[in-house]
XYZ file of N, CA and C in Angstrom:
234
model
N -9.598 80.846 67.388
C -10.524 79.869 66.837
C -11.859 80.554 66.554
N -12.455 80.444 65.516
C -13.881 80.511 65.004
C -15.160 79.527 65.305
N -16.073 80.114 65.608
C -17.209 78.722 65.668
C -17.596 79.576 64.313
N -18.189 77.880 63.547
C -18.774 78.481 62.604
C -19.962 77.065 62.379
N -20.686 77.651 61.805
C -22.369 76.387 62.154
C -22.115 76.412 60.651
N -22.354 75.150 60.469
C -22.653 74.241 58.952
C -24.582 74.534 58.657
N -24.796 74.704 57.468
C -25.934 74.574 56.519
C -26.108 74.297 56.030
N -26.712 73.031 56.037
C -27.042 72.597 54.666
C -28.766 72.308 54.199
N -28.837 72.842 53.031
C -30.046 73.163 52.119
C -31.252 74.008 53.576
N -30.672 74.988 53.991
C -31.632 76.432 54.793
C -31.395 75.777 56.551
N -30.909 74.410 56.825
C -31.555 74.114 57.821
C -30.121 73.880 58.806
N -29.653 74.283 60.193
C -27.828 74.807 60.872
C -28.205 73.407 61.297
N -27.152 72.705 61.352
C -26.889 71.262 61.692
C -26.561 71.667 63.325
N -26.889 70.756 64.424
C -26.733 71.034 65.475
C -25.580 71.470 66.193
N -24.856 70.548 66.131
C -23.247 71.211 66.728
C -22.533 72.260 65.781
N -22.250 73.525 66.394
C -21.142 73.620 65.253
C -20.051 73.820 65.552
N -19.029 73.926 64.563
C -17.616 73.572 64.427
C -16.856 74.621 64.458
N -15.320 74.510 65.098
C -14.540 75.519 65.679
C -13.499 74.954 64.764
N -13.255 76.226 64.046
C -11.994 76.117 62.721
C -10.867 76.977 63.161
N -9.397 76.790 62.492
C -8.403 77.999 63.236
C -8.790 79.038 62.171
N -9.254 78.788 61.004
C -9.613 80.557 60.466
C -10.981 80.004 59.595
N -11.414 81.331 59.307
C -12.918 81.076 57.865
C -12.492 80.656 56.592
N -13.318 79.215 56.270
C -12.552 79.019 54.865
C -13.296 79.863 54.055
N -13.024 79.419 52.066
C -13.461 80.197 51.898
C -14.013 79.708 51.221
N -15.184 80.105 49.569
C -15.622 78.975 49.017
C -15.008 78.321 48.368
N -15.481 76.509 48.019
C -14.888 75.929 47.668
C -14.102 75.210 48.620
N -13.670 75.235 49.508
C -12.659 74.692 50.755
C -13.840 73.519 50.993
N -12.837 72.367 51.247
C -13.672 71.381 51.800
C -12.773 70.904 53.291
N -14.081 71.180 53.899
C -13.485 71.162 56.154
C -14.361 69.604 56.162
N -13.921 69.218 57.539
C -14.369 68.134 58.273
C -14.456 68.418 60.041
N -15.614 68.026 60.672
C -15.164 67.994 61.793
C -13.831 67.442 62.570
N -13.792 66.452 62.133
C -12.285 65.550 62.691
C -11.124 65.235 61.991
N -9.969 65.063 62.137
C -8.936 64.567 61.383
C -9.484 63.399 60.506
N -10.711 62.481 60.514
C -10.625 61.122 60.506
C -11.279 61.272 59.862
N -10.864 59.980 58.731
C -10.926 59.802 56.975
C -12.458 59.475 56.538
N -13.241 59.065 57.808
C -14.268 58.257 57.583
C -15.465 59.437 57.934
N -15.048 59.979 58.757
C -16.086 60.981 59.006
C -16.430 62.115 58.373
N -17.980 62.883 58.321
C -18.661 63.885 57.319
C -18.028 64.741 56.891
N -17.681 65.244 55.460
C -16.457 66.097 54.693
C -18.082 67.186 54.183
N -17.701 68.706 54.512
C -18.475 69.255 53.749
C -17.411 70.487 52.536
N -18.104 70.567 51.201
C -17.661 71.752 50.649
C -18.456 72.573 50.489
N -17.514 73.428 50.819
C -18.469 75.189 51.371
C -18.992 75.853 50.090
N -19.908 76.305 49.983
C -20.736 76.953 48.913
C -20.945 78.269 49.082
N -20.863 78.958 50.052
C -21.412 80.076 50.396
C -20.543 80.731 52.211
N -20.034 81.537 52.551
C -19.368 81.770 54.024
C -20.340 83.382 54.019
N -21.182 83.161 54.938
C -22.301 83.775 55.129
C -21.721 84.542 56.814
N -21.276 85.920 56.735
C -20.951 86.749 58.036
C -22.476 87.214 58.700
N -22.869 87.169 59.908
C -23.701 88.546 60.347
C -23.571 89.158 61.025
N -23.489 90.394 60.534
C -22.911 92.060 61.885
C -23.881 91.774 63.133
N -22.917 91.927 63.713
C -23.006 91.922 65.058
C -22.645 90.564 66.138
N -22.575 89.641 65.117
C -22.514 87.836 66.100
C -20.756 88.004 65.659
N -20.502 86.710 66.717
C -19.184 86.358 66.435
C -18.646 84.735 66.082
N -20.207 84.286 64.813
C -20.183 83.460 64.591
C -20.061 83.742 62.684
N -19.592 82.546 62.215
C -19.930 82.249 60.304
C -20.851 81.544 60.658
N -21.691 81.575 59.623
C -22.912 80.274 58.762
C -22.058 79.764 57.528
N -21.529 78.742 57.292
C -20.905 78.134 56.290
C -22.275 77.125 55.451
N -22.582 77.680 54.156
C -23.606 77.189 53.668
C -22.881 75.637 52.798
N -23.020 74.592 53.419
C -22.409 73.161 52.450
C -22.878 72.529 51.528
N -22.048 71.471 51.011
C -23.018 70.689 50.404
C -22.251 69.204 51.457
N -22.909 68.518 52.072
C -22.549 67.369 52.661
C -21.696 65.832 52.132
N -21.012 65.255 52.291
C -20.492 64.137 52.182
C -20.049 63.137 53.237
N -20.460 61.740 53.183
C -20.722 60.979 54.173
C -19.317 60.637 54.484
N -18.294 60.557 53.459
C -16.832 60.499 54.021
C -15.934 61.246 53.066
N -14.678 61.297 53.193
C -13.699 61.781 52.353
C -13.204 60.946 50.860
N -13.674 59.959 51.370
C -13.534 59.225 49.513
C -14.525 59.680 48.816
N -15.565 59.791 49.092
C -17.088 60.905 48.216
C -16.695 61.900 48.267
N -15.890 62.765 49.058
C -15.817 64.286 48.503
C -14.493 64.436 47.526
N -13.764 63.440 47.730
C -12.622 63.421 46.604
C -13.259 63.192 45.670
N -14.406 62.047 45.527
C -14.492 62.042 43.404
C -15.329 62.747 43.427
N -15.842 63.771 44.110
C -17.090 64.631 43.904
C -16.257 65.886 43.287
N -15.399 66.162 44.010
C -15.117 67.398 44.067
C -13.347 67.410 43.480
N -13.822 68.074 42.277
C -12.721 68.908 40.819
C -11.390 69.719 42.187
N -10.148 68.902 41.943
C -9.179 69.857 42.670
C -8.915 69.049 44.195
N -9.920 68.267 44.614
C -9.562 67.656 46.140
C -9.102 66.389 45.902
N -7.585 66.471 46.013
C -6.646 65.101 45.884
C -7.562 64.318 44.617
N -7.303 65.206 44.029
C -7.654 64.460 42.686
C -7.184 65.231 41.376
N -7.100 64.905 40.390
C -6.516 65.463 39.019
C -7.204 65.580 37.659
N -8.601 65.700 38.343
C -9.810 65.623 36.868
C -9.739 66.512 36.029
């Protein structure tokens, strides 16, 4: 498992999140299985030598029905 801390616009959101691998850009993660809760798509997977953490730079969505019509390719056919 990876911890990897979410960013969005310069500023690491407090908790961060343990993925089974680094997505990559474009991948849209969620903290939880659950449909209702914050969907981000990754913009940027930011490494730094020496930590054994990612900075995943996002763009945020309040649930998974907003990141589907947001986003070209996620369970959708635009």
């Amino acid at each position: 498992m990876i911890t990897c801390h979410i960013m969005i616009n310069g500023r690491v959101e407090p908790l961060p999140m343990t993925l089974p691998a680094i997505p990559t850009i474009g991948s849209v993660i969620a903290k939880s299985a659950d449909h209702k809760s914050e969907h981000y798509l990754v913009k940027c997977v930011e490494y730094v030598n020496g930590h054994d953490t990612v900075n995943l730079h996002a763009q945020p969505f309040p649930n998974q029905i907003s990141a589907v019509n947001a986003v070209d390719g996620f369970r959708n056919s635009r």
